Coordinates of C-alpha atoms in Angstrom, one line a residue:
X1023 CA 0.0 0.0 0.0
X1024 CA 2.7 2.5 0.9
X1025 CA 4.3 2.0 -2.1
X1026 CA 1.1 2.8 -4.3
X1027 CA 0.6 5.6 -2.0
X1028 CA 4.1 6.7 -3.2
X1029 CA 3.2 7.6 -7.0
X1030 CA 0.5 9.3 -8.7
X1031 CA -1.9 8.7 -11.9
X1032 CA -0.7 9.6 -15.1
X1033 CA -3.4 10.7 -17.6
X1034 CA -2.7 10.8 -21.3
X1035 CA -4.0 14.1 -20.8
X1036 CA -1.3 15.0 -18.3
X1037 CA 0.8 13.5 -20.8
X1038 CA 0.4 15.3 -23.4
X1039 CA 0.5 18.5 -21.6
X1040 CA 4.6 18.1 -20.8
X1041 CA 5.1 17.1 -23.9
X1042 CA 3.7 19.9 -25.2
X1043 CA 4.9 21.9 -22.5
X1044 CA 9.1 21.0 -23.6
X1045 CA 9.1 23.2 -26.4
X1046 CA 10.0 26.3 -25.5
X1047 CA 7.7 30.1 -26.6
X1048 CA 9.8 30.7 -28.9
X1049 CA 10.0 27.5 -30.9
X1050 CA 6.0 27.3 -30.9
X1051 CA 6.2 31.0 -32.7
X1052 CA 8.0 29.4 -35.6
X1053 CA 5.7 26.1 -35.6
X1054 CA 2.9 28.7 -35.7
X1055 CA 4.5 31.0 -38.5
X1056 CA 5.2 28.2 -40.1
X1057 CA 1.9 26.4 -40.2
X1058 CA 0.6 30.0 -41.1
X1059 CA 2.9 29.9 -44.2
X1060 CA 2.4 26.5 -45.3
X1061 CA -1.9 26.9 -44.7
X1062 CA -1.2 30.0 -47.2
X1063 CA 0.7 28.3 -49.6
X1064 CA -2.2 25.1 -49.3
X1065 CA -5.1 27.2 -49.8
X1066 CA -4.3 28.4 -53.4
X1067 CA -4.6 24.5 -53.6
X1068 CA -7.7 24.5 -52.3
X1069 CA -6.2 22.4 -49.4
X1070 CA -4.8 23.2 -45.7
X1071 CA -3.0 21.5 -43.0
X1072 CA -6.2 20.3 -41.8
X1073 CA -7.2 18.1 -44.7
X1074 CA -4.0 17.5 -45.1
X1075 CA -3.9 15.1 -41.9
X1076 CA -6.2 12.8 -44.1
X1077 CA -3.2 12.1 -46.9
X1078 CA -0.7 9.5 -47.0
X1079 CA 2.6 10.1 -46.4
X1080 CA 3.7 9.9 -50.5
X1081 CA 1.0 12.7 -51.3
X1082 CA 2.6 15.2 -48.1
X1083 CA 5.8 14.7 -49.6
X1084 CA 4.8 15.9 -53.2
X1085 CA 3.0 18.7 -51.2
X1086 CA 6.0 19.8 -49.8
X1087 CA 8.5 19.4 -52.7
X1088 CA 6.6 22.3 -54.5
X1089 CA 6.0 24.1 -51.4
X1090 CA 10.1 24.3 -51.0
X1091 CA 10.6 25.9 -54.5
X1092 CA 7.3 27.8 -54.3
X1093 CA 7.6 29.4 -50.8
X1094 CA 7.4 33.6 -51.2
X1095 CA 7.0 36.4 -48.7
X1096 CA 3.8 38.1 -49.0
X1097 CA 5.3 40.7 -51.5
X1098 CA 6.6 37.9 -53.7
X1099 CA 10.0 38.1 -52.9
X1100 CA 12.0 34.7 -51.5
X1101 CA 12.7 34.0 -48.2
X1102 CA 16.1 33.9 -47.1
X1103 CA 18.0 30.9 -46.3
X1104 CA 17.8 31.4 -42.9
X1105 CA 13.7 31.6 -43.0
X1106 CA 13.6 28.9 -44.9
X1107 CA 15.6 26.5 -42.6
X1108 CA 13.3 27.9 -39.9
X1109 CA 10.2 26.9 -42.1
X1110 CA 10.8 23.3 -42.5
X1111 CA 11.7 23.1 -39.0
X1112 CA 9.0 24.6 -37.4
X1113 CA 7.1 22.0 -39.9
X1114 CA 9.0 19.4 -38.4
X1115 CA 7.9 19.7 -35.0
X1116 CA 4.2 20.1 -36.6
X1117 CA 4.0 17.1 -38.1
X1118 CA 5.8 15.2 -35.6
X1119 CA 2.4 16.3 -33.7
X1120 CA -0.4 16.0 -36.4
X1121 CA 1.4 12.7 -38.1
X1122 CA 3.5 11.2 -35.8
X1123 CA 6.9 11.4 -38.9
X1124 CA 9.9 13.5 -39.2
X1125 CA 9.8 15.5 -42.4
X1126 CA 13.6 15.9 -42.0
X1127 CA 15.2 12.6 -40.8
X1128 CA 12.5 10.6 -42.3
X1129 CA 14.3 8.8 -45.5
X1130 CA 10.9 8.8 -47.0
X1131 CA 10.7 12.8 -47.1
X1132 CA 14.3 12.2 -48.9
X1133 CA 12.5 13.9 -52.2
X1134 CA 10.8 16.6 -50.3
X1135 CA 14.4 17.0 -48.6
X1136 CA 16.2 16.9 -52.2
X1137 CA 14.0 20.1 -53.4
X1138 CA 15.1 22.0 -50.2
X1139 CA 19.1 21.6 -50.5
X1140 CA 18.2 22.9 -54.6
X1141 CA 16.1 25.5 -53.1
X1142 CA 18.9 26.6 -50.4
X1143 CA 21.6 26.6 -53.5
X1144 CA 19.0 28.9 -55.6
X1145 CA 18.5 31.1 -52.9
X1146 CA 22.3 31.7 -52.7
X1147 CA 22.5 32.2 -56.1
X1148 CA 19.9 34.9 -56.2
X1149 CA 21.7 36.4 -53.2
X1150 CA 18.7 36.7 -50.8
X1151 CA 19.2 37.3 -47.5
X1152 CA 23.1 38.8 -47.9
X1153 CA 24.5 40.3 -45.0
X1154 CA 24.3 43.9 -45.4
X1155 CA 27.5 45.2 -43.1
X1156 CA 26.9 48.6 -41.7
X1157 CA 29.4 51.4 -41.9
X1158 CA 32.8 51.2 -40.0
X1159 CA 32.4 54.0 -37.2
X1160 CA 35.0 56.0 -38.0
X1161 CA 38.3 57.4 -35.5
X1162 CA 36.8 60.6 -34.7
X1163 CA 33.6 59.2 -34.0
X1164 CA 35.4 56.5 -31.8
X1165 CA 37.1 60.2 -30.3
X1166 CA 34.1 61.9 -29.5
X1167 CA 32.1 58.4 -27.4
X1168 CA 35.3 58.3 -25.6
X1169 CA 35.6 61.6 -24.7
X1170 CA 31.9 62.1 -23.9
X1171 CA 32.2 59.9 -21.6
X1172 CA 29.6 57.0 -23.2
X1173 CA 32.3 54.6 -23.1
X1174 CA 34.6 55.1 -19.6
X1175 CA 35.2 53.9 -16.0
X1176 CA 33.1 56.9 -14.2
X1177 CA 30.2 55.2 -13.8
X1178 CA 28.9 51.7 -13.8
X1179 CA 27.0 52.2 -17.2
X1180 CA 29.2 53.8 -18.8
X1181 CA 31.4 50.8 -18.1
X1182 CA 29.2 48.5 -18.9
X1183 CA 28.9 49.8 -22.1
X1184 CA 32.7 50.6 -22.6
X1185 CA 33.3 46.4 -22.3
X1186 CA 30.3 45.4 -24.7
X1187 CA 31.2 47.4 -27.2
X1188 CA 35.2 46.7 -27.0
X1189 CA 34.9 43.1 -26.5
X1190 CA 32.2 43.6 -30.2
X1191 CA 35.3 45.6 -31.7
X1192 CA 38.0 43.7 -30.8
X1193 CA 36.7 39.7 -30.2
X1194 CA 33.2 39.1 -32.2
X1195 CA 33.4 38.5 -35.6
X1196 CA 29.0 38.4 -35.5
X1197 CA 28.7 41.6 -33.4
X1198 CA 26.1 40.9 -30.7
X1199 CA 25.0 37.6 -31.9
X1200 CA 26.8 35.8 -29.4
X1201 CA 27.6 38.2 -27.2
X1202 CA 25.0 37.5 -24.0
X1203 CA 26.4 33.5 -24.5
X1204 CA 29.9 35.0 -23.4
X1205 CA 31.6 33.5 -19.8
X1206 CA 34.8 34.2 -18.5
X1207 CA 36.2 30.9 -19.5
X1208 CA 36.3 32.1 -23.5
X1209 CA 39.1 34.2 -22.8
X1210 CA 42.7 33.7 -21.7
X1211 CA 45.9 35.7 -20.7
X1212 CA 48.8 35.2 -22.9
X1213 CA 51.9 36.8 -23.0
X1214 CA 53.1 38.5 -26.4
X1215 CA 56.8 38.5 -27.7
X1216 CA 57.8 41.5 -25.8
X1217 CA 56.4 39.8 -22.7
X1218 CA 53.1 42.1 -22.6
X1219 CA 50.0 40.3 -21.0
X1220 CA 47.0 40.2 -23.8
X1221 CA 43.5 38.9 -24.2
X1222 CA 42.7 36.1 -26.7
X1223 CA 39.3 34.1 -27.2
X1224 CA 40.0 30.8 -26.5
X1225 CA 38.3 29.7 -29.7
X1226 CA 37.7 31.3 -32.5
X1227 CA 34.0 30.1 -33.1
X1228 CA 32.7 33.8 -32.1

């Protein structure tokens, strides 16, 4: 008896509510945005994911073979390789739930897969989605934040943002991108020829 007493019912409703639960807000933003997409793209079909539930896993796959080369923004233009790889995996996790396969791993969405990689090459081609670098700030802007007093040790924000911005100029290659990942333990003292004590990233994968 006590060691019923020890555990508790599982419903499959409480089941399905931590699985559903794992997935953090911001990955069930791009499920929805891409279910959103996808729903556009079946309706001038005269389909949508609904209905879809009701075909066989051949018939998805053809689906999404033209919905890879097909895919556009709402003003026409293509989406760029980043959107795109967050498309099919927000449709991923979707159909995991509605059908229970992996559109990715699955080696029967291999043709579906096949029309993405040529999609991803023609995207490149086209250019879409090309980072556009900003200006370099020049020395006597550099001057004038300095002497201002935006970037200096007079005050804690000040200093705060004196270090983000130097360890951006000087260490990331991305800018900010990977700057809140940061920890101490990415950089190391090292001594130069002349003996002088220096900061290096430990890696180089920033």
């Amino acid at each position: 008896m006590a060691a019923a007493a020890r555990f508790g019912e599982a419903s499959e409703e409480e089941i399905r509510s931590i699985l559903e639960s794992r997935d953090s807000k911001n990955t069930k933003n791009v499920v929805k945005t891409a279910e959103n997409i996808l729903n556009d793209y079946l309706s001038t079909l005269d389909l949508s994911l609904h209905l879809l539930k009701d075909k066989s896993c051949e018939e998805i796959v053809e689906v999404l073979r033209k919905f890879y080369c097909a895919a556009r923004k709402k003003d026409g233009s293509m989406y760029a390789k980043k959107s795109m790889i967050s498309i099919r995996y927000g449709l991923q996790k979707s159909f995991e739930k509605s059908h229970e396969v992996d559109i990715i791993n699955d080696a029967r969405f291999k043709p579906a897969n096949d029309v993405f990689f040529a999609a991803m090459v023609q995207i490149k081609k086209e250019g879409v989605g090309e980072v556009q670098h900003k200006e370099v700030i020049s020395e006597q802007d550099l001057e004038i934040l300095y002497k201002n007093g935006v970037f200096s040790c007079d005050s804690p924000k000040s200093l705060q943002q004196k270090v983000f911005f130097e360890i951006m100029l000087y260490f990331c290659n991305r800018g900010r991108e990977n700057l809140r990942g940061m920890k101490k333990s990415d950089y190391v003292i090292r001594k130069d020829h002349d003996s002088r004590r220096k900061f290096q990233l430990s890696s180089y994968e920033f």
